[in-house]
Structures are given as C-alpha cells and as structure tokens.
Short mmCIF file of C-alpha atoms and ligand atoms in Angstrom, two decimals:
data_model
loop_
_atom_site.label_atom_id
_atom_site.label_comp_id
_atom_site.label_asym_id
_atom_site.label_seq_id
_atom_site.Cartn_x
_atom_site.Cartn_y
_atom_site.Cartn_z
CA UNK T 3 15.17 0.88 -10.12
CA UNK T 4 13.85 -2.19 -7.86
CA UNK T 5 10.27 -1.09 -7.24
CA UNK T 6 8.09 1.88 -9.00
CA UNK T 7 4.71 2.87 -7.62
CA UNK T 8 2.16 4.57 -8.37
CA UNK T 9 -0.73 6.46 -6.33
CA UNK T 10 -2.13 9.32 -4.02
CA UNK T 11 0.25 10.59 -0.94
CA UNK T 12 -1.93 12.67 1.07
CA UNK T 13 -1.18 15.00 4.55
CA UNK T 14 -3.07 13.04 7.39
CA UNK T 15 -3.91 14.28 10.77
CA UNK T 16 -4.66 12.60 13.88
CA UNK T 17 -5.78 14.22 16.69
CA UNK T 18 -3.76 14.48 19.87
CA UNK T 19 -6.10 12.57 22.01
CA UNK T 20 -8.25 9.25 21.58
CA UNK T 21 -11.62 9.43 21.38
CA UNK T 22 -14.58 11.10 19.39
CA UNK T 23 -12.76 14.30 16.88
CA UNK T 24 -14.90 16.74 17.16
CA UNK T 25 -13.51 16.91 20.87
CA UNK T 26 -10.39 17.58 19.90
CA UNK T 27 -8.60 20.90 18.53
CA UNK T 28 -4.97 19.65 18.67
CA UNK T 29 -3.80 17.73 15.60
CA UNK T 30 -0.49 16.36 14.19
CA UNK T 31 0.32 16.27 10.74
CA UNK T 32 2.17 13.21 8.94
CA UNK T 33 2.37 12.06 5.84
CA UNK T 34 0.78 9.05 4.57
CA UNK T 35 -0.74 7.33 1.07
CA UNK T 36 -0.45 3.25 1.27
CA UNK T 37 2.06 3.28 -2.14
CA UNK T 38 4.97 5.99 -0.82
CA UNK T 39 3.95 3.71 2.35
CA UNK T 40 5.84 1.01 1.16
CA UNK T 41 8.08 2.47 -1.19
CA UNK T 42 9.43 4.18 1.95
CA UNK T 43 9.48 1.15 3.67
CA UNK T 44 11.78 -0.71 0.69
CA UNK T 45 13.61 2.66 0.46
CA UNK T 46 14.73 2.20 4.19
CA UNK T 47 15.79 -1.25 3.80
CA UNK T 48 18.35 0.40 0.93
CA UNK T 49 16.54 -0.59 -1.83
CA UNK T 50 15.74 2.02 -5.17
CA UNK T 51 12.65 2.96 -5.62
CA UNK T 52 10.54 5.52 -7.50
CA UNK T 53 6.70 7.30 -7.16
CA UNK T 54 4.74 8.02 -10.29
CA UNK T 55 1.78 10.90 -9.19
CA UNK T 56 0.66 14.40 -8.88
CA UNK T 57 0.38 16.73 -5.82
CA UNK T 58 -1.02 19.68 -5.76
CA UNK T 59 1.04 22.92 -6.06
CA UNK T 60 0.54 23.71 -2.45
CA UNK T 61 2.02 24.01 0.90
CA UNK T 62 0.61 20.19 1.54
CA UNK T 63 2.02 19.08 -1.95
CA UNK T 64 5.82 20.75 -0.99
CA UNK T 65 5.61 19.02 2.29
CA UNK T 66 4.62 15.79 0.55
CA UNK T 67 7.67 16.01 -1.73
CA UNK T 68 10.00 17.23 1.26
CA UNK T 69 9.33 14.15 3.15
CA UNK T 70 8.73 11.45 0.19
CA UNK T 71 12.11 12.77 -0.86
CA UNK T 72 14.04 12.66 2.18
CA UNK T 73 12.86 9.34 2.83
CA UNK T 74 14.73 7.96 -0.33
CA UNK T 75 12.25 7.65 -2.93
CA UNK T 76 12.52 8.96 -6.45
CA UNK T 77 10.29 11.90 -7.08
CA UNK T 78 10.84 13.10 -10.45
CA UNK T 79 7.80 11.30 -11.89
CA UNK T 80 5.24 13.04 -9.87
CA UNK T 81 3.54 16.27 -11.27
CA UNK T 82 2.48 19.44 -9.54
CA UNK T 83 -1.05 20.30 -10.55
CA UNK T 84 -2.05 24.70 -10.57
CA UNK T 85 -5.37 25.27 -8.74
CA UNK T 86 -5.86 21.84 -7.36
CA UNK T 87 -5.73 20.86 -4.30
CA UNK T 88 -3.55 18.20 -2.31
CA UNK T 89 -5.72 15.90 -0.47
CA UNK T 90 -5.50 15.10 3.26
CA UNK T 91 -7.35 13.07 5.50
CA UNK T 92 -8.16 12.46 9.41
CA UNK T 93 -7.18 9.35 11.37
CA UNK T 94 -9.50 9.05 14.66
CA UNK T 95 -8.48 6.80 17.20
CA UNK T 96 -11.08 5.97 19.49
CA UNK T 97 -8.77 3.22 21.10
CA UNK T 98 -6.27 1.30 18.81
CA UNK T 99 -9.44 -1.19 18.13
CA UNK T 100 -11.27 1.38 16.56
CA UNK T 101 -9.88 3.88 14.14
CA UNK T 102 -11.90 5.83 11.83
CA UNK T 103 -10.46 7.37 8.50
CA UNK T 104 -12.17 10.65 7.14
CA UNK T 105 -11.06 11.69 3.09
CA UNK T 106 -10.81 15.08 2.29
CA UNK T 107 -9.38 14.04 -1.29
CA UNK T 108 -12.58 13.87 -3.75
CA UNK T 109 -11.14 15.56 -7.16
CA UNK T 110 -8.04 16.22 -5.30
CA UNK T 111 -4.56 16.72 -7.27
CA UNK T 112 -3.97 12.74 -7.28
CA UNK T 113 -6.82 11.60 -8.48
CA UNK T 114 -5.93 13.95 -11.93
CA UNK T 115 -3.29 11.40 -12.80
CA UNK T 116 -3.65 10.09 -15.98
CA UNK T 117 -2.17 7.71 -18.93
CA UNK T 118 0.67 10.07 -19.92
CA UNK T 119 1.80 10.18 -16.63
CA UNK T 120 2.94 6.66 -17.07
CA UNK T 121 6.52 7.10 -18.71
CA UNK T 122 7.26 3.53 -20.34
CA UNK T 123 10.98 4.04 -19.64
CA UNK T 124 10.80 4.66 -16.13
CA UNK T 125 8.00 1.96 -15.68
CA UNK T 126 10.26 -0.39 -17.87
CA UNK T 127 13.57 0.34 -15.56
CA UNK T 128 12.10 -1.48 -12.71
CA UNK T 129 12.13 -4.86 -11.54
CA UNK T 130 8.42 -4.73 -9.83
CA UNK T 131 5.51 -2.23 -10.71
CA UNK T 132 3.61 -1.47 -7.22
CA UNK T 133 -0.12 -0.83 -7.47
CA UNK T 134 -3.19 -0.87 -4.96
CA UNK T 135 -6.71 -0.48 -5.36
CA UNK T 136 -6.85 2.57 -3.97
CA UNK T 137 -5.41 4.83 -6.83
CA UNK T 138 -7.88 3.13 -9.86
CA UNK T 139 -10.94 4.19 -7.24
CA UNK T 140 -9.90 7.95 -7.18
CA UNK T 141 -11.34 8.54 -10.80
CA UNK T 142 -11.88 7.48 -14.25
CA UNK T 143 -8.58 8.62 -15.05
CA UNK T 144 -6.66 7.31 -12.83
CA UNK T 145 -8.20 3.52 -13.37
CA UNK T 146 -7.27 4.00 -17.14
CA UNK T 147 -3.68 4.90 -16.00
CA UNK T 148 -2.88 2.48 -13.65
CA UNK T 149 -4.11 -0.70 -16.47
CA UNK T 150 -1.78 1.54 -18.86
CA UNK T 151 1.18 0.96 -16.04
CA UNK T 152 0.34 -2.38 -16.28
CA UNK T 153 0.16 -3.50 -19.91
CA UNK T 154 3.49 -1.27 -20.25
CA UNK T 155 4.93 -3.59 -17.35
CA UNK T 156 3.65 -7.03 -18.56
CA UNK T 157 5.14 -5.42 -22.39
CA UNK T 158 8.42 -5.20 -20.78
CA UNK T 159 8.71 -8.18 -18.27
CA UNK T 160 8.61 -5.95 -15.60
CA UNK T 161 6.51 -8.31 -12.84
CA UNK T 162 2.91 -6.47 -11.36
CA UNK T 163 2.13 -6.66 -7.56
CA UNK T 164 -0.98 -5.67 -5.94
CA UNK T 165 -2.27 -4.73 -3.04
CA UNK T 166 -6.49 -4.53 -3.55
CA UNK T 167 -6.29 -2.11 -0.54
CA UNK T 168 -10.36 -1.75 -0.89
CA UNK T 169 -11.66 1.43 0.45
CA UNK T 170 -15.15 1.11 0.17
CA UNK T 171 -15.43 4.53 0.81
CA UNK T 172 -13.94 5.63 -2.11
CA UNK T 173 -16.60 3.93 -4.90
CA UNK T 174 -18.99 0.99 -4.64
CA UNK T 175 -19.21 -2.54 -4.09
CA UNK T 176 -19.95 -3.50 -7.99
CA UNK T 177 -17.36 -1.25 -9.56
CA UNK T 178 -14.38 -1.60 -6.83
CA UNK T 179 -14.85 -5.99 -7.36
CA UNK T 180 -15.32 -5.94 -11.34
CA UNK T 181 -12.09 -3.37 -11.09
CA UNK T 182 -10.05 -4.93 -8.56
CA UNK T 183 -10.36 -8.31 -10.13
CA UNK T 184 -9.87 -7.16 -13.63
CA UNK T 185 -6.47 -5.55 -12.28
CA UNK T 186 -5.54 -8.63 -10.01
CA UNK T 187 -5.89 -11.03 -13.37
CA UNK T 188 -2.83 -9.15 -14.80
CA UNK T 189 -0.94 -9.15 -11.55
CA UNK T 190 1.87 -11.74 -11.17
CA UNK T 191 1.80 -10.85 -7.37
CA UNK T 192 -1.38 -10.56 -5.33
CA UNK T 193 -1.45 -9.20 -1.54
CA UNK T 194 -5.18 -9.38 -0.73
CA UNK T 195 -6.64 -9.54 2.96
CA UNK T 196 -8.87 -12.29 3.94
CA UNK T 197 -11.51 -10.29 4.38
CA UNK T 198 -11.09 -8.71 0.54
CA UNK T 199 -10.37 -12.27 -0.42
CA UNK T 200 -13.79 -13.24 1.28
CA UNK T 201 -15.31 -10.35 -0.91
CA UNK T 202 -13.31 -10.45 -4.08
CA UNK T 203 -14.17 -14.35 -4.73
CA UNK T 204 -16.79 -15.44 -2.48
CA UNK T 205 -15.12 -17.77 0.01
CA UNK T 206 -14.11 -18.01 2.89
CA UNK T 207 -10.89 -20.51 3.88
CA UNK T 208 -7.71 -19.17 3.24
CA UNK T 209 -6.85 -22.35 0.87
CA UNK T 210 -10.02 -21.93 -1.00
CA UNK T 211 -9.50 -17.79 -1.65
CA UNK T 212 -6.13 -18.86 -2.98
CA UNK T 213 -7.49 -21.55 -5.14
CA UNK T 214 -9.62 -19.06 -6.72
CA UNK T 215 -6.95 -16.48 -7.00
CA UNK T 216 -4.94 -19.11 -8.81
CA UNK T 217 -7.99 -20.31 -11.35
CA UNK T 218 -8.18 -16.65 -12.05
CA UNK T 219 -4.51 -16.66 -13.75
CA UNK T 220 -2.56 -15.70 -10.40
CA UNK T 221 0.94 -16.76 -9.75
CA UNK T 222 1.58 -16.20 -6.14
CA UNK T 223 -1.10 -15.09 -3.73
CA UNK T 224 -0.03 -14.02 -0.31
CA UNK T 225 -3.17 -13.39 1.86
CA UNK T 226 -2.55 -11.59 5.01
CA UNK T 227 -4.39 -12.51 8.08
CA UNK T 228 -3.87 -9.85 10.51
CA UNK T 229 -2.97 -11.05 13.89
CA UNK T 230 -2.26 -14.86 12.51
CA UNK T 231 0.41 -13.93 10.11
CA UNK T 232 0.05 -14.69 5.99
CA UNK T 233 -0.71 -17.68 3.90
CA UNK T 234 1.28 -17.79 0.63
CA UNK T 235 0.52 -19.87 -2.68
CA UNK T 236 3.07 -20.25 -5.58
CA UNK T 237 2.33 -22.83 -8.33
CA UNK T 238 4.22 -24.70 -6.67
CA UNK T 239 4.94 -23.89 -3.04
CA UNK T 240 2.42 -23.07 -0.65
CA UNK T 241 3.05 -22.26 3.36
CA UNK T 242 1.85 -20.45 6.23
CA UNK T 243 3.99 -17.49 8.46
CA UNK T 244 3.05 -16.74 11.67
CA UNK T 245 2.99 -13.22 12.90
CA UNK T 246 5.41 -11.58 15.55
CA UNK T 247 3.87 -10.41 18.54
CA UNK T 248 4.43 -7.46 19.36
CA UNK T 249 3.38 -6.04 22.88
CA UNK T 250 0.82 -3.72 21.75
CA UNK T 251 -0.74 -2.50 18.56
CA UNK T 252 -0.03 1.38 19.04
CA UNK T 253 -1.83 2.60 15.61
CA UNK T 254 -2.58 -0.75 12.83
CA UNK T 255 -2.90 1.77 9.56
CA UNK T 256 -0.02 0.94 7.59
CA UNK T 257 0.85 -2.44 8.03
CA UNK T 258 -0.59 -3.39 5.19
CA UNK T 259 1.45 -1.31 3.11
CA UNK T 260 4.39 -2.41 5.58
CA UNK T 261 3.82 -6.06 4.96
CA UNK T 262 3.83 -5.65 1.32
CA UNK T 263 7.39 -3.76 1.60
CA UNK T 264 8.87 -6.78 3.78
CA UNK T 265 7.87 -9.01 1.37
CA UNK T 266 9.20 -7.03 -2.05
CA UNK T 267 12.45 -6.50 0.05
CA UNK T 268 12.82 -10.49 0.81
CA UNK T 269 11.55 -11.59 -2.72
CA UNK T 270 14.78 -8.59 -3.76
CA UNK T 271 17.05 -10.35 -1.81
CA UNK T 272 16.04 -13.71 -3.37
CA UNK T 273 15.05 -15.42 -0.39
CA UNK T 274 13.00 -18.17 0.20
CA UNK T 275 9.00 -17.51 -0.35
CA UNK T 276 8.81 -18.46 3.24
CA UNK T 277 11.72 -16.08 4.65
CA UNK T 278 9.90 -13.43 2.33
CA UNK T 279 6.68 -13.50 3.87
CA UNK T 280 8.27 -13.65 7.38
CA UNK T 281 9.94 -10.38 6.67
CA UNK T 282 6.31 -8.76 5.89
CA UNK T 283 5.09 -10.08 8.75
CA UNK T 284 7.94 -8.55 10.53
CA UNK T 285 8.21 -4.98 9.16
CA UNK T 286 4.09 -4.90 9.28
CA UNK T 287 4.28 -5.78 12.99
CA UNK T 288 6.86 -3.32 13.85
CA UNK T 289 4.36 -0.83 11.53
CA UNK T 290 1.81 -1.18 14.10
CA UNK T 291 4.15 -0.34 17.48
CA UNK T 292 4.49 3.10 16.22
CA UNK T 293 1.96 6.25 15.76
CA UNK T 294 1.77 6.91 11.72
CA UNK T 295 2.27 5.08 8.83
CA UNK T 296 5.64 5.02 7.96
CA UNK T 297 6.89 5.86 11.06
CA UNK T 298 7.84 2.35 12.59
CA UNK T 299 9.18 0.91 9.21
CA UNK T 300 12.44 -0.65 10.16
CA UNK T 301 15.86 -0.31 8.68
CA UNK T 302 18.46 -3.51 8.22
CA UNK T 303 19.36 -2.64 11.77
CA UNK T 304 16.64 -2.61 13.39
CA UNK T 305 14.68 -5.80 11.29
CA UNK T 306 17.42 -7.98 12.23
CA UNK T 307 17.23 -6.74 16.33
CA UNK T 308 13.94 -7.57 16.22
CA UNK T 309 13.64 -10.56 14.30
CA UNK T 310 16.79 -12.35 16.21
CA UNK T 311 14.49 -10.91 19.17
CA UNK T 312 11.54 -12.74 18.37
CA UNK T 313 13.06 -16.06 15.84
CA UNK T 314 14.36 -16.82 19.51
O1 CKP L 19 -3.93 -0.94 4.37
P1 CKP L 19 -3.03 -0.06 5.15
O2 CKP L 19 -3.52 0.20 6.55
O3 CKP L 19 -1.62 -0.54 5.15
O4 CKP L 19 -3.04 1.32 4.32
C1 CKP L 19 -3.00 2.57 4.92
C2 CKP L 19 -2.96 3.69 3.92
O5 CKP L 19 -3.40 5.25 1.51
C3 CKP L 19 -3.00 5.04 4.62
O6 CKP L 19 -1.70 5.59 4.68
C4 CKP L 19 -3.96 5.88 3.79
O7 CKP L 19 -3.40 7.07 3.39
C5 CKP L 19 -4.28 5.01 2.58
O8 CKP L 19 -4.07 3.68 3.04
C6 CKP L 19 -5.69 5.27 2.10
O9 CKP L 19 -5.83 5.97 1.10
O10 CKP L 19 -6.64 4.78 2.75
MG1 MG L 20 -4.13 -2.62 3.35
#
C-alpha cells in the first residue's frame, strides 16, 4: 500500500442552479469527504491506496462504497454501522466566489469511528498515513483514533501527512488549534493553508508560518496559497511553485484535497520537492475546472497534457 487514509466520505448535493438554495428543488448527488478526495486522486494516478472508516448501512453508505470502490481505493477497512446514519451535506454556489457548505453529519456513521478501527497491519503496510483535521473534529472518538493511527505509524516508520483542513463549523476555535497542533507536532508532512497557518501560529508571512511550523518539530511544511501556488520548507530546501492558471475556477472545493494528492504522487515517484509541489499545484488546479470534488482529478494522461500545456 502507498497511501492509507482515514476519515468521513459523505453524499453531497449541489443544487442545479447558482444562487440562494432554498430556490432551488433540483439537486445532484456526488460523492465527496476531503480523505477518499485524495486517495482517489493518487488512486487515478495508479498508485495503491486504502480508506480506514465507517458508513452507515444505508442506501448513501452502498453508494459511498460503489463509487470509493470503483474509483480504485481499498475498502475493506471501512465498517458499516446498523441504525446510523450516513452523513451528507449541501454545496451552494452563489457564484464560484461564494460557496456555502451545509453538514448534515452531526453523530453520523463516521464520526463512530474509533481506536479499534485502526488495524496496525494495514496502517503499518503503507508508505504514508493520510489524515486531516476534519475527522479528529467529528467526535471524541474519532480524535482518540486518528492519534492512535498515528503513534501506530510513527511505531512503524510509516511517515504522517496532514492536511489541518479546519472546519470551524465542526467544533471551536480553542479545541480545533490545541488539536490540530497537537496532531501536526507528530506529522512528518504538513499541508496547512495560509490562512490556517495565520491561525494555527499567529503570523502572517509565509516564511515566518513555516519557521514556526519547523520550531514546532515539523519536517517539511508545504503551505498552499490559493491562486499564488505553494511555498515548501524542508530542513534543508525551501522554494516557491507557482500555480497554473486555469481559465476559470468552475467549483474550488476539493483542491485542497487535490493538491495534497499531486504532491503524495510526486514525493511517490521520488521527484524533486520542487517537481512535487508543482504536481499539487497542477492536479488542484485542474480540481477546480470541474463541478465536484473528485471529478476533475487527472490521470497520467491527462496531467502530462496539461502540464506540457502550461510548462510551455
Ligand atoms: O479543502 P478542500 O476544499 O479540498 O476539501 C473539500 C472537502 O471533506 C469536501 O469534499 C468536504 O466533503 C470535506 O472537505 C468537508 O468535510 O468539509
Ligand atoms: Mg482544504
């Protein structure tokens, strides 16, 4: 196994037209949850990869699996949970500028994950452990599994990457920092935004967030700045890659999680810290020229069209 991950895939639906939802009473369904997002992402780009979770035992959960499954990723570590609900959530899209997300997902079938779900052996199999701060804000249970995952991945070598991913809907200020940084100081791999670096440690520069990140015990910090590309700092190699253009940001949820997968898949490869970070710049770009969340994540083909396309 290259990459394992481990967190809540949910249905999502966004409704057929922009603007204001309670307008609207056409909706399609897709699947999303920022973990499979990227695991589908390395999945395409022919790399093995497996989910640790639970659905619920549902229509929503067998759809979940269906299309997890089909895209390439491993499901025989996630659980289906009796009487307990899968969770979805809404995507408005008042213009691509402004996109509101709506959770239907409080004590949904994901957020009942817990320690034993974590099997050491498949955790141990894998090269990188994949973990955002999404899944240790769904419940008290989940947090205590996902630091499990990771002192069963720093036990075995097995190298930790995170994404914060802060949803400040999910749980507050005080407990998603003192959680998020707790979890980032046993990460080997951090993938913050600047704006979660800004919160996370207080400052503001890109250099300076890094800094921080690095006092804190951090190997390699890549901070993603949206539009302007990434900044990345090893010990001992730092840099800057700029982002592709793209002609026009169709839906930006997903990027993130499209970034990461880029990266993971360059760092696979062994290339260069610098060709790594291009290629999440790359698949997160193409992320954003497509409606959904996995839906635009390239494979080999189609990276190398449009990077030739754009490295001129
Ligand atoms: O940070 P990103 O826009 O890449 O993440 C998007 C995902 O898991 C999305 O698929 C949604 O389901 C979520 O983040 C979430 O729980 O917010
Ligand atoms: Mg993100």
């Amino acid at each position: 196994m290259d990459v394992v991950g481990i967190g809540e895939t949910m249905v999502s639906f966004m409704p057929d037209t922009f603007g204001r939802m309670r307008y609207t009473n056409r909706f399609t369904s897709r699947i999303a949850g920022a973990e499979t997002n990227t695991l589908i992402g390395l999945a395409k780009l022919n790399h093995q990869v497996g989910w640790i979770s639970r659905v619920g035992e549902d229509e929503f959960g067998a759809s979940i699996l269906k299309f997890v499954r089909g895209e390439g990723v491993d499901i025989s570590q996630v659980k289906q949970t009796k009487n307990i609900a899968t969770g979805i959530f809404f995507k408005e899209v008042i213009n691509e500028n402004d996109v509101h997300i709506y959770y239907y997902r409080k004590n949904s079938a994901a957020s009942t994950i817990e320690r034993r779900d974590i099997n050491e052996e498949y955790v141990k199999s894998a090269k990188y452990l994949y973990l955002t701060g999404i899944t240790p804000a769904l419940s008290e249970s989940c947090r205590e599994a996902i630091f499990h995952s990771i002192e069963v991945a720093n036990f075995h070598g097995v190298k930790v990457v995170f994404d914060p991913n802060i949803r400040k809907k999910l749980w507050n200020d005080d407990l998603a920092k003192k959680t998020i940084l707790a979890i980032a100081e046993k990460a080997d791999i951090l993938l913050p935004g600047i704006e979660e670096g800004e919160f996370l440690v207080g400052k503001s520069t890109p250099d300076e967030i890094v800094k921080q990140f690095h006092r804190l015990g951090i190997d390699t910090v890549v901070l993603k700045l949206g539009e302007k590309g990434a900044y990345y700092s090893c010990r001992d190699e730092c840099g800057f890659a700029p982002a592709y253009k793209i002609s026009r940001v169709v839906d930006p949820v997903g990027a993130g999680d499209g970034f990461a997968a880029g990266l993971l898949s360059g760092m696979l490869d062994q290339l260069e810290m610098a060709e790594a970070v291009a290629r999440g710049c790359a698949v997160g770009a193409l992320v954003a020229t497509v409606s959904g969340d996995v839906e635009g994540l390239p494979d080999r083909e189609q990276l190398k069209k449009f990077t030739q396309l754009n490295d001129g």
